[in-house]
Short mmCIF file of C-alpha atoms in Angstrom, two decimals:
data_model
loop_
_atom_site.label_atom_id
_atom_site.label_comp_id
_atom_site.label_asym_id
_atom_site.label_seq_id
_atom_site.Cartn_x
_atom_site.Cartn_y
_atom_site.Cartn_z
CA UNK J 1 -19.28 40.02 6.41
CA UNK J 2 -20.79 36.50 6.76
CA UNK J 3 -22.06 36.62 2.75
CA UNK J 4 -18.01 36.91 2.03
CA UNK J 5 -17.70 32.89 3.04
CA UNK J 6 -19.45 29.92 2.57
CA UNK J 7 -19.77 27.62 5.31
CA UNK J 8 -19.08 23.73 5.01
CA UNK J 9 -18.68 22.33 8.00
CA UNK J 10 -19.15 22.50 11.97
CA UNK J 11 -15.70 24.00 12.53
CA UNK J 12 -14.46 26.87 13.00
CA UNK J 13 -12.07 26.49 9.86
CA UNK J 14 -14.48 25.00 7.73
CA UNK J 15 -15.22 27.65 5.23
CA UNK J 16 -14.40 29.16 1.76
CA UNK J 17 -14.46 32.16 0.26
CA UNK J 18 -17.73 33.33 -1.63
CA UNK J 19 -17.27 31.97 -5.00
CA UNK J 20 -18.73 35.07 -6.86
CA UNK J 21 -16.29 37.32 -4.68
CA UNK J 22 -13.02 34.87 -5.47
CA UNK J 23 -14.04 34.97 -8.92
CA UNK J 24 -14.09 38.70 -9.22
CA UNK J 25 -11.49 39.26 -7.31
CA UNK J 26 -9.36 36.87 -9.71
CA UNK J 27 -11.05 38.64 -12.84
CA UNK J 28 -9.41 41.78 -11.64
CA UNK J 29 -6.17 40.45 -11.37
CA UNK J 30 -6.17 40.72 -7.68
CA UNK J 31 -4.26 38.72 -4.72
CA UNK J 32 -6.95 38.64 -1.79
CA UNK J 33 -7.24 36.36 0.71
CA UNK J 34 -11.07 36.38 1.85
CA UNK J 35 -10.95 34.45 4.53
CA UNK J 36 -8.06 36.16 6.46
CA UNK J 37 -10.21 39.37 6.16
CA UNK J 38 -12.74 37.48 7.75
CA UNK J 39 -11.12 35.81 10.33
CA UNK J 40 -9.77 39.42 11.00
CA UNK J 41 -13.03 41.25 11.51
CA UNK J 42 -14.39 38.19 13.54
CA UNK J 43 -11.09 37.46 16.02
CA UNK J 44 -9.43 40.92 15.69
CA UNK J 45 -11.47 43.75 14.92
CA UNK J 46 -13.24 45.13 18.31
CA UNK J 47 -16.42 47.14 17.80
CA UNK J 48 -16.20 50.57 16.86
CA UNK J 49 -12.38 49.67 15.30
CA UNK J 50 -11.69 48.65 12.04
CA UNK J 51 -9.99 50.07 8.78
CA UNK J 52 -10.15 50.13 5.24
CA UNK J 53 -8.33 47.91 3.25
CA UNK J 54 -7.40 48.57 -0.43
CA UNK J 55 -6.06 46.42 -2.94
CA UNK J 56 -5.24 47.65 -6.34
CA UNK J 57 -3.58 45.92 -9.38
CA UNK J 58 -0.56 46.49 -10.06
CA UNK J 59 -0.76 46.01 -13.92
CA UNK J 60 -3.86 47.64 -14.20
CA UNK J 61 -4.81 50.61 -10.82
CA UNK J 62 -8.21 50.66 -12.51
CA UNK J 63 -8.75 47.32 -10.99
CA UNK J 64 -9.55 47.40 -7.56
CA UNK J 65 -11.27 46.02 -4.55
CA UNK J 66 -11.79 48.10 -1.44
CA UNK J 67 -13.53 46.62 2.13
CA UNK J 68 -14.73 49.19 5.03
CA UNK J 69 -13.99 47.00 7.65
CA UNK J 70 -15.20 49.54 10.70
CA UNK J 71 -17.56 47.46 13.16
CA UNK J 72 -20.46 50.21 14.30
CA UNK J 73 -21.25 50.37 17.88
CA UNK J 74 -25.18 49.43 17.28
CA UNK J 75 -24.58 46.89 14.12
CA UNK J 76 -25.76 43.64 15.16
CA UNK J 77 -25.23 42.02 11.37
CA UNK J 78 -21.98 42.68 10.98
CA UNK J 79 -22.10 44.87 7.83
CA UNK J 80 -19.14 45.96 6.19
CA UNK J 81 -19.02 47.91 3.17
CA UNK J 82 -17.00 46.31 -0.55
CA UNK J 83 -15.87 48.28 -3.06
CA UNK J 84 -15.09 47.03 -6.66
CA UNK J 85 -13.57 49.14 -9.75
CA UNK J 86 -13.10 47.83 -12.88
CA UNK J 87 -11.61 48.56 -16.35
CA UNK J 88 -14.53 48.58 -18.92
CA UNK J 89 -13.18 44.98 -20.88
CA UNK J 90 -13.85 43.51 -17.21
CA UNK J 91 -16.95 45.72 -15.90
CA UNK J 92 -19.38 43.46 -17.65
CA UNK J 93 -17.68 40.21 -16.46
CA UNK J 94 -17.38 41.96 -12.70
CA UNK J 95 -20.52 43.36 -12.58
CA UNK J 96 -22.01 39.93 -13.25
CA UNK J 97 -20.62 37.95 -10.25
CA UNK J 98 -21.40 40.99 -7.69
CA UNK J 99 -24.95 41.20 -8.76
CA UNK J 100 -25.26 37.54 -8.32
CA UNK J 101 -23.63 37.87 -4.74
CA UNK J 102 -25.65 40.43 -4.02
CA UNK J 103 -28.65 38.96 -5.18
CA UNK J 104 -27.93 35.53 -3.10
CA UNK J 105 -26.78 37.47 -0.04
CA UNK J 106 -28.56 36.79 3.53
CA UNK J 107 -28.50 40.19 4.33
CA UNK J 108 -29.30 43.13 1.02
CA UNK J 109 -28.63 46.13 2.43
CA UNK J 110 -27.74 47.91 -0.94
CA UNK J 111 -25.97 47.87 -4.55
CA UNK J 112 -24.89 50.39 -6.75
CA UNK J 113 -23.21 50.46 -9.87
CA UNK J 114 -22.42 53.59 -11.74
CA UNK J 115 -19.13 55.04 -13.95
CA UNK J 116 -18.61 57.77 -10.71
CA UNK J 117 -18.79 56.94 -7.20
CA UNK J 118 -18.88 59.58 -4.82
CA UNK J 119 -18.16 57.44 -1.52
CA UNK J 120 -15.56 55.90 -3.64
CA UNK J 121 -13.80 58.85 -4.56
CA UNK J 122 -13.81 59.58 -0.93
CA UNK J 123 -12.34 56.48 0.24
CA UNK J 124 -9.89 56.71 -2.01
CA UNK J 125 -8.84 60.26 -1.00
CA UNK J 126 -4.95 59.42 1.11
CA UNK J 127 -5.44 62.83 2.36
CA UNK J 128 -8.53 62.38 4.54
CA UNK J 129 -6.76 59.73 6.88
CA UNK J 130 -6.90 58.96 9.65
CA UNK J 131 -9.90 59.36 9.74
CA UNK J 132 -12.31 60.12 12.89
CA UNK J 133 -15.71 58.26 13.13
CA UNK J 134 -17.25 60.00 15.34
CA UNK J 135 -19.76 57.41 17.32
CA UNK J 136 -16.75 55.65 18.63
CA UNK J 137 -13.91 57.91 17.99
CA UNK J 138 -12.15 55.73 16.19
CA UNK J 139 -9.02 57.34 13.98
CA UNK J 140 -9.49 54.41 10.85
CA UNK J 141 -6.93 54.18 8.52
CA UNK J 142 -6.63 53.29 5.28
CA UNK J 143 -3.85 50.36 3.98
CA UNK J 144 -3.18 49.97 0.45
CA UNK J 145 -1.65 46.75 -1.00
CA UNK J 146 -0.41 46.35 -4.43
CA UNK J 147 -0.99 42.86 -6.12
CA UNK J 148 -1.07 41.07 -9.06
#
């Protein structure tokens, strides 16, 4: 979750979202406001809570941006999971700014890009919520927001 912002200053205000995030974010036509999603899981979110939150283009549902935002009992580096879809005259575009992220990220846990996602698919899936998570027993829900 740290990767998300960029730090530039001692306060606790004094960050900015990830420019490569932002930027695909924008690309997909999206309205998401990075650092309120991090502000959330840091000040909000207790551990073993947290949802999924879904944004999807109005204009365009092939564009979207998904965040697993569940904090796991043992996870001491704060890993949340991001989900980007795009239509294929922005994949290219997309797919360049996450793999630079990714790349430049303090923490690589792991990347994938393919034309089917399984976990996706499952996130996705309305009917599957709430969900339990078993290790904390934590009923997550997902909220969708149409933007753009």
């Amino acid at each position: 979750m740290s990767d998300l912002v960029n730090w530039h200053g001692n306060r606790d205000d004094d960050f900015e979202a990830n420019k490569e995030i932002q930027s695909a974010v924008e690309l997909l036509g999206l309205e998401v406001d990075v650092k309120l999603l991090h502000n959330e899981y840091f000040n909000k979110i207790k551990v073993g809570q947290g949802d999924i939150y879904l944004f999807v283009s109005r204009c365009s549902p092939d564009n979207l941006f998904a965040i697993d935002m569940y904090r796991g009992l043992t996870d001491q580096l704060d890993i949340v999971t991001i989900f980007f879809r795009a239509t294929p005259d922005l994949a290219t575009a997309v797919k360049e700014k996450l793999r630079y992220f990714f790349d430049s990220a303090s923490c690589q846990i792991a990347y994938e890009e393919a034309n089917y996602l399984p976990r996706l698919q499952q996130l996705l899936n309305e009917s599957r919520y709430p969900f339990l998570i078993e290790e904390s027993n934590y009923q997550q829900i997902l909220t969708v927001r149409q933007c753009g």
